Amino acid sequence: MGGAIRAEVRKIFTTRLWWGLLLGLILVSGGVSALFASLVGTTVAGRNPASNPFLIMTEGTAQLIYAGGFVYNLTPLFPLALGVILITQEFRHQTISATFLARPRRVELLLAKVVAVVIIGVVYGIVHDLAAGGFGTLVLAIKGEPTFLGSSATWQTFAISLLTFVLWALLGFGFGLLVRNQLAAVFLALGIAFIAHIALSIVFSILNWTTPPKFLPDNLSVGMLVTHDPTGGAGGASPYFSLWVNAAVFLGYAVVLSGLGSWLLSRRDIS
Amino acid sequence: MPSQPDRPQIVVDRLTKRFGGFTAVDDLSFTVDPGRITGFLGPNGAGKTTTLRMLLGLIRPTSGTATIGGVPYAAIAQPQRVVGSALEATGFHPGRSGRNHLRVLADTAGVTSRRVDEMLDLVGIPAAANKRAGGYSMGMRQRLGLAAAMLGDPQVLILDEPANGLDPEGIRWLRGFLRHLSSEGRTILVSSHMLQEVEQTVDDVLIIANGSLVKQGPMSDLHGEATSLVRSSDPARLAAALQEAGVASSPAGEDALTALTGDLRRIGDVALTAHVALYELRAQGADLEQLFFELTESPENANRNLGEAS
């Protein structure tokens, strides 16, 4: 099993994909984080303390800043695309035959792949923390606002971010396993995660439904990262489940997709 | 004879694969003996690749079994150490270098990076190894595939159309490469849609058409009895004289005969005694290409892929 995991990790780091996506991630996470930090103490996002999370710097505001692009549903697209491509490239370039010839017990092989996806997810999470933390604190320090780097809430966000990245990458992996066609899988995954998320959010808000939006993947991940109310209690009830409920539901999505995809692939003819 | 673990025998037993209503491989049985090069021949679409993929556990047979050394491929603990394979439609990630492709496989095979470099030397592409595989020529891809097959130093090699895309120099190199591996006692099963391509390389042949076996045996059997072509001033008189000497012959064009013997000296002697001048006298091998067509294109074996749409 160790050899198979080493092989899968080596696969990830021997093409340009991982650092290409990582560069995009640094720009987006760092950029959104810097943007949010620049809004602190201003009325750009509104004068109402119940709806402007940046009006007064709180623990929750810090979490929002350091979660960076998760709030606008941009950052998760990177681990999602990574997970999709890591599995679908095996089909696209017909390397899946060689992969299964080296490790014919397919479920074992797919488990090794999952471990490799977890590892690269953690790497992405660390880089995201550095980018969002770096740019966010830089802007806050320039403005003379507190950075909340001494707060446990901030460090909880940094730590949970690793888990969030792993979950998004696994979701992509499972999705790619089911769709298999790389182009279709990437466009569908990004389309669902980004556009369908926005469309459903609008529909849910028109219908005044408050529970279904909590099940949207992006809301689950924001709910994991931003556990304190950024408005300091002025905003009313949290739009998210609690941290571990979010994580459990998201893990459920990833496990169902990956499990179903693995089961189908383990029975498939590779020709 | 039970196969010994270090000299595994390949046994295919009543193997059948149906894709929907199409029977790609039909009740196919054969064995491949250790230490020999066996050519697995048949026209395109005969079911060669499907058979090899079933043998390697990539395709699930509809019925029947295929084993290597008595066990299915997927049950071999370290398959790369026992069976090396290079299949058609097995790709390389275009952005990964040849060396890294092998190192990934080396991780699962449990062999060192040094072995990777040795294999790159063996197949003659050490210089290209650090370049991305997307830029490789067909010949280089074939060589990289062979290097991958050899990584675990396996006793059995299964190669699907390894000569495809090779230039004449490459085909000559492949022939020598396979001969060398065979001299080390390895079992090699090599598929091809061209008999001539492997004619000089293989010991045994296994010919299939439309998913069924049409011939199996040593290559020398295919050549059949030796004949000679004789061109002379008076074919009729020579034919009579040969008949008297106990050599059957048949007309082969205007002034020539085909004599059913490979003994050229004897034909010359008979012609001299009969006072017939010879213009040409040469030994003829069996026309393998013709034979291959006869075997694979005879009415009952006519290529199902070329027939009228039904």
Coordinates of C-alpha atoms in Angstrom, one line a residue:
Chain A
M1 CA 0.0 0.0 0.0
G2 CA 2.9 2.4 0.8
G3 CA 4.3 2.0 -2.7
A4 CA 0.9 2.7 -4.3
I5 CA 0.5 5.9 -2.2
R6 CA 4.0 7.0 -3.0
A7 CA 3.3 6.4 -6.7
E8 CA 0.1 8.5 -6.6
V9 CA 1.7 11.3 -4.7
R10 CA 4.6 11.3 -7.2
K11 CA 2.1 11.5 -10.1
I12 CA 0.6 14.7 -8.6
F13 CA 4.0 16.4 -8.3
T14 CA 5.4 15.4 -11.7
T15 CA 3.1 17.4 -13.9
R16 CA 2.6 21.2 -13.9
L17 CA -1.1 21.0 -12.8
W18 CA -0.5 21.2 -9.1
W19 CA 1.5 24.4 -9.1
G20 CA -0.4 26.0 -11.9
L21 CA -3.6 25.8 -9.9
L22 CA -1.8 26.7 -6.8
L23 CA -0.7 30.0 -8.3
G24 CA -4.3 30.8 -9.1
L25 CA -5.3 29.9 -5.6
I26 CA -2.7 32.2 -4.1
L27 CA -3.9 35.1 -6.2
V28 CA -7.6 34.5 -5.4
S29 CA -7.2 33.7 -1.7
G30 CA -4.7 36.5 -1.1
G31 CA -6.7 38.9 -3.2
V32 CA -10.1 38.4 -1.6
S33 CA -8.5 38.4 1.9
A34 CA -6.7 41.7 1.2
L35 CA -10.0 43.1 -0.2
F36 CA -12.0 42.1 2.8
A37 CA -9.3 43.5 5.1
S38 CA -9.4 46.8 3.3
L39 CA -13.2 47.0 4.0
V40 CA -12.7 46.8 7.7
G41 CA -14.0 50.0 9.5
T42 CA -15.5 51.4 6.3
T43 CA -19.1 51.7 5.2
V44 CA -18.5 50.5 1.7
A45 CA -20.5 47.3 2.5
G46 CA -23.3 49.3 4.1
R47 CA -24.1 51.4 7.3
N48 CA -26.2 48.7 8.9
P49 CA -24.2 46.9 11.6
A50 CA -26.5 43.8 11.2
S51 CA -25.6 43.3 7.5
N52 CA -22.1 44.8 7.2
P53 CA -19.7 42.3 8.7
F54 CA -16.7 44.7 8.3
L55 CA -18.1 47.7 10.1
I56 CA -16.5 46.7 13.4
M57 CA -13.5 44.3 13.6
T58 CA -14.6 41.2 15.5
E59 CA -13.3 37.6 15.9
G60 CA -15.9 36.6 13.2
T61 CA -14.7 39.4 10.9
A62 CA -11.1 38.0 11.2
Q63 CA -12.4 34.5 10.4
L64 CA -14.2 35.9 7.4
I65 CA -11.0 37.7 6.2
Y66 CA -8.8 34.6 6.7
A67 CA -11.4 32.4 4.9
G68 CA -10.7 34.6 2.0
G69 CA -12.3 33.5 -1.3
F70 CA -14.5 30.8 0.3
V71 CA -17.2 33.4 0.9
Y72 CA -17.4 34.3 -2.7
N73 CA -17.2 30.7 -3.8
L74 CA -14.0 31.2 -5.7
T75 CA -11.3 29.5 -3.6
P76 CA -13.0 26.1 -3.4
L77 CA -13.0 25.9 -7.2
F78 CA -9.3 25.2 -7.0
P79 CA -9.3 22.1 -4.9
L80 CA -12.5 21.0 -6.7
A81 CA -10.8 21.3 -10.1
L82 CA -7.7 19.6 -8.8
G83 CA -9.6 16.6 -7.5
V84 CA -11.6 16.3 -10.7
I85 CA -8.5 16.5 -12.9
L86 CA -6.3 14.1 -10.8
I87 CA -8.7 11.3 -11.5
T88 CA -10.0 12.2 -15.0
Q89 CA -6.5 12.6 -16.5
E90 CA -6.0 8.9 -16.0
F91 CA -8.9 8.3 -18.5
R92 CA -8.0 11.2 -20.8
H93 CA -4.4 10.1 -21.3
Q94 CA -5.2 6.4 -21.0
T95 CA -2.8 5.9 -18.1
I96 CA -5.5 4.0 -16.2
S97 CA -4.4 0.8 -17.8
A98 CA -0.8 1.1 -16.6
T99 CA -2.1 2.2 -13.2
F100 CA -4.3 -0.9 -12.9
L101 CA -1.6 -3.2 -14.3
A102 CA 0.7 -2.0 -11.6
R103 CA -2.0 -2.4 -8.9
P104 CA -4.7 -4.7 -10.1
R105 CA -6.7 -4.7 -6.9
R106 CA -8.6 -1.6 -7.9
V107 CA -10.2 -0.7 -4.6
E108 CA -6.8 -0.6 -3.0
L109 CA -5.5 1.5 -5.8
L110 CA -8.4 4.0 -5.4
L111 CA -7.8 4.2 -1.7
A112 CA -4.1 5.1 -2.4
K113 CA -5.4 7.8 -4.7
V114 CA -7.7 9.1 -2.0
V115 CA -4.8 9.3 0.4
A116 CA -2.8 11.3 -2.2
V117 CA -5.7 13.6 -2.7
V118 CA -5.9 14.2 1.1
I119 CA -2.1 15.0 1.1
I120 CA -2.3 17.5 -1.8
G121 CA -5.5 19.0 -0.2
V122 CA -3.6 19.7 3.0
V123 CA -0.7 21.3 1.0
Y124 CA -3.2 23.5 -0.8
G125 CA -4.8 24.4 2.6
I126 CA -1.5 25.4 4.0
V127 CA -0.7 27.6 1.0
H128 CA -4.1 29.2 1.2
D129 CA -3.6 30.0 4.9
L130 CA -0.3 31.6 4.1
A131 CA -1.8 33.6 1.3
A132 CA -5.0 34.7 3.0
G133 CA -3.2 35.2 6.4
G134 CA -0.3 37.0 4.8
F135 CA -2.2 39.5 2.6
G136 CA -5.0 39.9 5.2
T137 CA -2.8 40.7 8.1
L138 CA -0.6 43.0 5.9
V139 CA -3.6 45.1 4.9
L140 CA -5.0 45.1 8.5
A141 CA -1.6 46.2 9.9
I142 CA -1.3 49.0 7.4
K143 CA -4.8 50.2 8.3
G144 CA -3.9 49.9 12.0
E145 CA -6.7 47.4 12.7
P146 CA -6.3 44.5 15.0
T147 CA -5.2 41.3 13.2
F148 CA -6.7 38.9 15.7
L149 CA -3.6 36.6 15.2
G150 CA -3.6 36.0 18.9
S151 CA -7.2 34.8 18.9
S152 CA -8.0 31.1 19.0
A153 CA -10.9 31.6 16.6
T154 CA -8.4 32.8 14.0
W155 CA -6.2 29.7 14.4
Q156 CA -9.3 27.5 14.4
T157 CA -10.1 28.9 10.9
F158 CA -6.5 28.3 9.8
A159 CA -6.6 24.7 11.0
I160 CA -10.1 23.9 9.7
S161 CA -9.2 25.4 6.3
L162 CA -6.9 22.3 5.8
L163 CA -9.9 20.0 6.3
T164 CA -12.1 22.2 4.0
F165 CA -9.5 21.9 1.2
V166 CA -9.3 18.1 1.6
L167 CA -13.1 17.8 1.5
W168 CA -13.4 19.9 -1.7
A169 CA -10.6 18.0 -3.4
L170 CA -12.3 14.7 -2.4
L171 CA -15.7 16.0 -3.7
G172 CA -14.0 16.7 -7.1
F173 CA -12.3 13.3 -7.0
G174 CA -15.6 11.5 -6.5
F175 CA -17.3 13.7 -9.2
G176 CA -14.5 13.0 -11.7
L177 CA -14.7 9.3 -10.9
L178 CA -18.3 9.3 -11.9
V179 CA -18.2 11.5 -15.0
R180 CA -14.7 10.3 -16.2
N181 CA -14.7 12.6 -19.3
Q182 CA -12.3 15.3 -18.2
L183 CA -13.7 18.3 -20.1
A184 CA -17.2 17.5 -19.1
A185 CA -16.3 16.8 -15.5
V186 CA -14.4 20.0 -15.1
F187 CA -17.0 22.2 -16.6
L188 CA -19.9 20.4 -14.9
A189 CA -18.2 20.5 -11.5
L190 CA -17.2 24.2 -11.7
G191 CA -20.6 25.1 -13.2
I192 CA -22.5 23.3 -10.4
A193 CA -20.3 24.6 -7.6
F194 CA -20.4 28.2 -8.9
I195 CA -23.4 29.0 -11.0
A196 CA -25.8 26.5 -9.6
H197 CA -24.9 27.6 -6.1
I198 CA -25.8 31.2 -6.9
A199 CA -29.0 30.2 -8.7
L200 CA -30.1 28.0 -5.9
S201 CA -29.3 30.6 -3.3
I202 CA -31.5 33.1 -5.1
V203 CA -34.3 30.6 -5.4
F204 CA -34.1 29.7 -1.8
S205 CA -34.1 33.3 -0.7
I206 CA -37.2 34.1 -2.8
L207 CA -39.0 31.1 -1.3
N208 CA -37.8 32.2 2.1
W209 CA -36.3 28.7 2.8
T210 CA -33.6 28.9 5.4
T211 CA -32.6 25.3 5.9
P212 CA -31.9 24.0 2.3
P213 CA -29.3 26.7 1.6
K214 CA -27.3 25.2 4.6
F215 CA -26.8 22.1 2.6
L216 CA -25.1 23.8 -0.4
P217 CA -21.4 22.8 -0.4
D218 CA -20.1 26.3 -0.3
N219 CA -22.2 27.3 2.7
L220 CA -21.1 24.1 4.5
S221 CA -17.5 25.1 4.0
V222 CA -18.0 28.8 5.0
G223 CA -19.9 27.5 8.0
M224 CA -16.8 25.4 8.9
L225 CA -14.5 28.4 8.6
V226 CA -16.6 31.3 10.0
T227 CA -17.9 30.0 13.3
H228 CA -18.3 33.4 15.0
D229 CA -20.8 36.0 13.9
P230 CA -18.8 38.7 12.1
T231 CA -21.4 41.3 13.0
G232 CA -20.9 40.6 16.7
G233 CA -24.4 39.3 17.3
A234 CA -26.2 42.0 15.3
G235 CA -26.9 39.8 12.4
G236 CA -29.3 37.4 14.0
A237 CA -29.4 33.6 13.6
S238 CA -26.5 31.9 11.9
P239 CA -27.2 30.9 8.3
Y240 CA -25.0 27.8 8.8
F241 CA -25.0 24.6 10.7
S242 CA -22.5 24.1 13.4
L243 CA -18.8 23.4 12.5
W244 CA -18.9 19.6 12.8
V245 CA -22.4 19.2 11.3
N246 CA -21.1 21.1 8.3
A247 CA -18.0 18.9 8.1
A248 CA -20.0 15.7 8.5
V249 CA -22.5 16.6 5.8
F250 CA -19.7 17.6 3.4
L251 CA -17.8 14.4 4.2
G252 CA -21.0 12.5 3.4
Y253 CA -21.2 14.1 -0.1
A254 CA -17.5 13.3 -0.8
V255 CA -17.8 9.7 0.5
V256 CA -21.0 9.0 -1.4
L257 CA -19.6 10.3 -4.7
S258 CA -16.2 8.6 -4.3
G259 CA -17.7 5.4 -3.0
L260 CA -20.1 5.1 -5.9
G261 CA -17.5 6.0 -8.4
S262 CA -15.0 3.6 -7.0
W263 CA -17.5 0.8 -6.9
L264 CA -18.4 1.4 -10.6
L265 CA -14.8 1.6 -11.7
S266 CA -13.8 -1.5 -9.9
R267 CA -16.3 -3.4 -12.1
R268 CA -15.6 -1.7 -15.3
D269 CA -13.8 -3.1 -18.4
I270 CA -10.7 -1.0 -19.1
S271 CA -10.2 -1.1 -22.9
Chain B
M1 CA 2.7 -30.2 -16.4
P2 CA 2.3 -27.9 -13.5
S3 CA 4.1 -24.6 -14.2
Q4 CA 7.0 -23.8 -11.8
P5 CA 6.7 -20.4 -10.1
D6 CA 9.9 -19.1 -11.8
R7 CA 8.9 -20.3 -15.3
P8 CA 5.2 -19.5 -15.4
Q9 CA 3.0 -20.9 -18.1
I10 CA 0.1 -18.8 -19.6
V11 CA -3.1 -20.8 -19.8
V12 CA -6.2 -19.4 -21.5
D13 CA -9.2 -21.7 -21.0
R14 CA -12.5 -21.4 -22.9
L15 CA -12.3 -17.6 -22.7
T16 CA -15.3 -15.7 -24.0
K17 CA -16.1 -12.0 -24.1
R18 CA -19.3 -10.5 -25.4
F19 CA -19.8 -6.8 -25.6
G20 CA -23.6 -6.5 -25.9
G21 CA -24.5 -8.8 -28.9
F22 CA -21.0 -8.8 -30.3
T23 CA -18.7 -11.7 -29.4
A24 CA -15.2 -10.3 -29.4
V25 CA -13.5 -13.5 -28.1
D26 CA -15.3 -16.8 -28.6
D27 CA -14.4 -19.9 -26.5
L28 CA -10.7 -19.4 -27.0
S29 CA -8.2 -21.8 -25.4
F30 CA -4.5 -22.0 -25.7
T31 CA -1.3 -22.3 -23.7
V32 CA 1.9 -20.4 -24.0
D33 CA 5.0 -22.4 -22.9
P34 CA 7.7 -20.9 -20.8
G35 CA 11.0 -19.8 -22.3
R36 CA 9.7 -19.2 -25.9
I37 CA 8.5 -16.3 -28.0
T38 CA 5.0 -16.8 -29.1
G39 CA 3.5 -14.7 -31.8
F40 CA -0.2 -13.9 -31.2
L41 CA -1.5 -13.1 -34.7
G42 CA -4.7 -12.1 -36.3
P43 CA -6.1 -9.3 -38.4
N44 CA -7.2 -6.1 -36.8
G45 CA -10.4 -6.7 -34.8
A46 CA -9.8 -10.4 -34.4
G47 CA -9.9 -10.0 -30.6
K48 CA -6.2 -10.0 -29.7
T49 CA -6.2 -6.9 -27.5
T50 CA -9.4 -8.0 -25.8
T51 CA -7.8 -11.4 -25.1
L52 CA -4.6 -9.8 -23.7
R53 CA -6.6 -7.4 -21.6
M54 CA -8.6 -10.2 -20.1
L55 CA -5.4 -12.1 -19.4
L56 CA -4.2 -9.0 -17.5
G57 CA -7.3 -8.5 -15.5
L58 CA -8.4 -5.2 -17.2
I59 CA -11.4 -6.7 -18.9
R60 CA -13.7 -9.1 -17.1
P61 CA -14.4 -12.2 -19.2
T62 CA -18.0 -13.2 -19.9
S63 CA -16.9 -16.8 -19.2
G64 CA -13.7 -18.8 -19.1
T65 CA -10.4 -18.2 -17.3
A66 CA -7.0 -16.9 -18.1
T67 CA -4.1 -17.6 -15.7
I68 CA -0.4 -16.9 -15.5
G69 CA 1.6 -19.5 -13.5
G70 CA -1.7 -20.9 -12.4
V71 CA -3.3 -17.8 -10.9
P72 CA -5.3 -14.9 -12.4
Y73 CA -3.2 -11.7 -12.9
A74 CA -5.0 -9.8 -10.3
A75 CA -4.2 -12.4 -7.7
I76 CA -0.4 -12.1 -8.2
A77 CA 1.0 -10.3 -5.1
Q78 CA 3.6 -8.2 -7.0
P79 CA 2.4 -8.4 -10.6
Q80 CA 5.1 -6.2 -12.1
R81 CA 7.7 -8.6 -10.8
V82 CA 6.1 -11.5 -12.6
V83 CA 4.5 -10.1 -15.7
G84 CA 5.6 -7.1 -17.7
S85 CA 3.2 -5.8 -20.2
A86 CA 3.0 -3.1 -22.8
L87 CA -0.5 -2.6 -24.3
E88 CA -1.8 -0.6 -27.1
A89 CA -3.8 2.5 -26.1
T90 CA -1.8 2.7 -22.9
G91 CA -0.8 6.3 -22.7
F92 CA 1.6 8.6 -21.0
H93 CA 0.6 11.9 -19.5
P94 CA 2.0 14.3 -22.0
G95 CA 3.3 16.7 -19.3
R96 CA 5.2 14.0 -17.4
S97 CA 8.7 13.1 -18.4
G98 CA 9.5 9.5 -19.4
R99 CA 11.7 9.1 -16.4
N100 CA 9.0 10.2 -14.0
H101 CA 6.5 8.0 -15.7
L102 CA 8.8 5.0 -15.0
R103 CA 9.5 6.3 -11.4
V104 CA 5.8 6.3 -10.7
L105 CA 5.6 2.6 -11.8
A106 CA 8.8 1.9 -9.9
D107 CA 7.1 3.0 -6.7
T108 CA 4.4 0.4 -7.0
A109 CA 6.8 -2.3 -8.3
G110 CA 9.2 -1.6 -5.3
V111 CA 12.2 -1.1 -7.5
T112 CA 14.8 1.7 -7.3
S113 CA 15.4 4.8 -9.4
R114 CA 18.6 3.1 -10.5
R115 CA 16.6 0.4 -12.2
V116 CA 14.6 3.1 -13.9
D117 CA 17.8 4.5 -15.4
E118 CA 19.1 1.1 -16.4
M119 CA 15.8 0.4 -18.3
L120 CA 16.0 3.7 -20.1
D121 CA 19.5 2.8 -21.2
L122 CA 18.4 -0.7 -22.2
V123 CA 15.7 0.6 -24.6
G124 CA 18.0 3.3 -25.8
I125 CA 16.2 6.5 -24.8
P126 CA 18.2 7.9 -21.9
A127 CA 18.6 11.3 -23.5
A128 CA 14.9 11.8 -24.0
A129 CA 14.0 10.6 -20.5
N130 CA 13.9 14.0 -18.9
K131 CA 11.7 15.5 -21.7
R132 CA 8.0 15.5 -21.4
A133 CA 6.4 12.5 -23.0
G134 CA 4.0 14.6 -25.1
G135 CA 6.9 15.3 -27.5
Y136 CA 7.9 11.7 -28.0
S137 CA 7.7 10.0 -31.4
M138 CA 5.7 6.8 -31.8
G139 CA 8.9 4.8 -31.7
M140 CA 10.0 6.5 -28.5
R141 CA 6.7 5.8 -26.9
Q142 CA 7.0 2.1 -27.8
R143 CA 10.4 2.0 -26.2
L144 CA 9.2 3.7 -23.1
G145 CA 6.4 1.2 -22.9
L146 CA 8.9 -1.7 -23.1
A147 CA 11.1 -0.1 -20.4
A148 CA 8.0 0.1 -18.2
A149 CA 7.3 -3.6 -18.9
M150 CA 10.8 -4.5 -17.9
L151 CA 10.9 -2.5 -14.7
G152 CA 10.2 -5.4 -12.4
D153 CA 12.5 -7.8 -14.2
P154 CA 9.6 -10.1 -15.0
Q155 CA 9.8 -13.7 -16.3
V156 CA 6.8 -13.1 -18.5
L157 CA 6.3 -10.4 -21.1
I158 CA 3.0 -9.6 -22.8
L159 CA 3.4 -7.1 -25.6
D160 CA 0.6 -5.8 -27.7
E161 CA 1.7 -4.7 -31.2
P162 CA 5.1 -3.5 -30.0
A163 CA 6.2 -3.0 -33.6
N164 CA 3.4 -0.6 -34.5
G165 CA 4.9 2.8 -35.4
L166 CA 8.5 1.6 -35.5
D167 CA 10.6 2.4 -38.5
P168 CA 12.6 -0.4 -40.1
E169 CA 15.6 0.3 -37.9
G170 CA 13.3 0.2 -34.9
I171 CA 11.8 -3.1 -36.0
R172 CA 15.2 -4.6 -36.3
W173 CA 16.1 -3.3 -32.9
L174 CA 12.9 -4.8 -31.4
R175 CA 13.7 -8.1 -33.0
G176 CA 17.2 -8.2 -31.4
F177 CA 15.7 -7.0 -28.1
L178 CA 13.1 -9.8 -27.9
R179 CA 15.7 -12.4 -29.0
H180 CA 18.0 -11.2 -26.2
L181 CA 15.2 -11.4 -23.6
S182 CA 14.2 -14.8 -24.8
S183 CA 17.8 -16.0 -24.5
E184 CA 17.5 -15.2 -20.8
G185 CA 14.7 -17.7 -20.6
R186 CA 11.8 -15.3 -20.5
T187 CA 8.4 -16.2 -21.8
I188 CA 7.2 -13.7 -24.4
L189 CA 3.8 -13.3 -25.9
V190 CA 3.8 -10.7 -28.6
S191 CA 0.8 -9.8 -30.7
S192 CA 0.8 -8.5 -34.2
H193 CA -1.5 -8.1 -37.2
M194 CA 1.3 -8.7 -39.6
L195 CA 2.9 -12.2 -39.7
Q196 CA 5.9 -10.9 -41.6
E197 CA 6.7 -8.5 -38.8
V198 CA 7.3 -11.3 -36.3
E199 CA 8.1 -14.2 -38.7
Q200 CA 11.9 -14.0 -37.9
T201 CA 11.4 -13.5 -34.2
V202 CA 8.9 -16.0 -32.9
D203 CA 9.2 -19.7 -32.0
D204 CA 5.5 -20.4 -31.9
V205 CA 2.5 -18.9 -33.5
L206 CA -1.1 -18.6 -32.3
I207 CA -3.4 -17.3 -35.0
I208 CA -6.9 -16.1 -34.3
A209 CA -9.7 -14.9 -36.5
N210 CA -13.0 -13.4 -35.3
G211 CA -12.2 -14.3 -31.7
S212 CA -11.5 -18.0 -32.4
L213 CA -8.3 -20.0 -32.6
V214 CA -7.5 -21.0 -36.2
K215 CA -3.9 -22.3 -35.7
Q216 CA -1.4 -23.0 -33.0
G217 CA 2.0 -24.6 -33.3
P218 CA 5.7 -24.0 -33.9
M219 CA 6.6 -21.4 -36.6
S220 CA 8.4 -24.1 -38.6
D221 CA 5.1 -25.9 -39.1
L222 CA 3.7 -22.9 -41.0
H223 CA 6.4 -23.0 -43.5
G224 CA 5.2 -26.4 -44.6
E225 CA 7.2 -28.5 -47.1
A226 CA 9.9 -26.9 -49.0
T227 CA 9.5 -26.4 -52.8
S228 CA 11.7 -25.2 -55.6
L229 CA 11.1 -23.0 -58.6
V230 CA 12.7 -24.3 -61.8
R231 CA 12.8 -22.2 -65.0
S232 CA 14.0 -24.3 -68.0
S233 CA 14.1 -24.6 -71.8
D234 CA 11.6 -27.5 -71.8
P235 CA 9.3 -27.7 -68.7
A236 CA 7.3 -30.6 -70.0
R237 CA 10.4 -32.8 -70.5
L238 CA 11.8 -31.8 -67.2
A239 CA 8.6 -32.6 -65.5
A240 CA 8.6 -36.1 -66.9
A241 CA 12.2 -36.6 -65.9
L242 CA 11.5 -35.4 -62.4
Q243 CA 8.5 -37.7 -62.2
E244 CA 10.8 -40.6 -63.2
A245 CA 13.2 -39.5 -60.4
G246 CA 10.3 -39.5 -57.9
V247 CA 9.8 -35.7 -57.6
A248 CA 6.4 -34.4 -58.2
S249 CA 6.0 -31.0 -59.9
S250 CA 3.4 -28.6 -61.2
P251 CA 3.5 -25.9 -63.9
A252 CA 4.2 -22.4 -62.6
G253 CA 3.8 -20.1 -65.5
E254 CA 5.1 -20.3 -69.1
D255 CA 8.5 -21.9 -68.7
A256 CA 8.6 -22.8 -65.0
L257 CA 7.8 -25.6 -62.7
T258 CA 7.3 -25.8 -59.0
A259 CA 9.0 -29.0 -57.8
L260 CA 8.0 -30.4 -54.4
T261 CA 11.5 -30.7 -53.0
G262 CA 14.0 -28.4 -51.5
D263 CA 16.9 -30.4 -52.9
L264 CA 18.2 -28.1 -55.6
R265 CA 21.2 -30.3 -56.4
R266 CA 19.0 -33.2 -57.2
I267 CA 16.9 -31.1 -59.7
G268 CA 20.1 -29.9 -61.3
D269 CA 21.3 -33.4 -61.8
V270 CA 18.0 -34.6 -63.2
A271 CA 18.0 -31.7 -65.7
L272 CA 21.5 -32.4 -66.8
T273 CA 20.7 -36.1 -67.5
A274 CA 17.5 -35.1 -69.4
H275 CA 19.5 -32.5 -71.4
V276 CA 17.3 -29.6 -70.3
A277 CA 18.9 -26.2 -69.9
L278 CA 18.1 -24.4 -66.6
Y279 CA 17.6 -20.7 -66.5
E280 CA 16.7 -20.3 -62.9
L281 CA 16.6 -22.6 -59.9
R282 CA 15.8 -21.5 -56.4
A283 CA 14.3 -22.8 -53.2
Q284 CA 10.9 -21.4 -52.2
G285 CA 9.6 -20.9 -48.7
A286 CA 5.9 -21.2 -48.1
D287 CA 4.3 -17.9 -48.9
L288 CA 3.5 -16.9 -45.4
E289 CA 1.5 -13.9 -46.3
Q290 CA -0.7 -16.0 -48.5
L291 CA -1.0 -18.6 -45.8
F292 CA -2.0 -16.0 -43.2
F293 CA -4.7 -14.7 -45.5
E294 CA -5.9 -18.2 -46.2
L295 CA -6.1 -19.0 -42.5
T296 CA -7.7 -15.8 -41.4
E297 CA -9.8 -15.0 -44.5
S298 CA -11.2 -18.4 -45.4
P299 CA -15.0 -18.3 -45.8
E300 CA -15.7 -19.5 -42.3
N301 CA -13.1 -17.0 -40.9
A302 CA -13.9 -14.1 -43.1
N303 CA -13.3 -10.9 -41.2
R304 CA -16.5 -10.0 -39.6
N305 CA -15.5 -6.3 -39.4
L306 CA -15.3 -6.0 -43.2
G307 CA -18.5 -7.7 -44.2
E308 CA -21.7 -5.9 -45.3
A309 CA -23.6 -4.1 -42.6
S310 CA -26.4 -6.3 -41.5

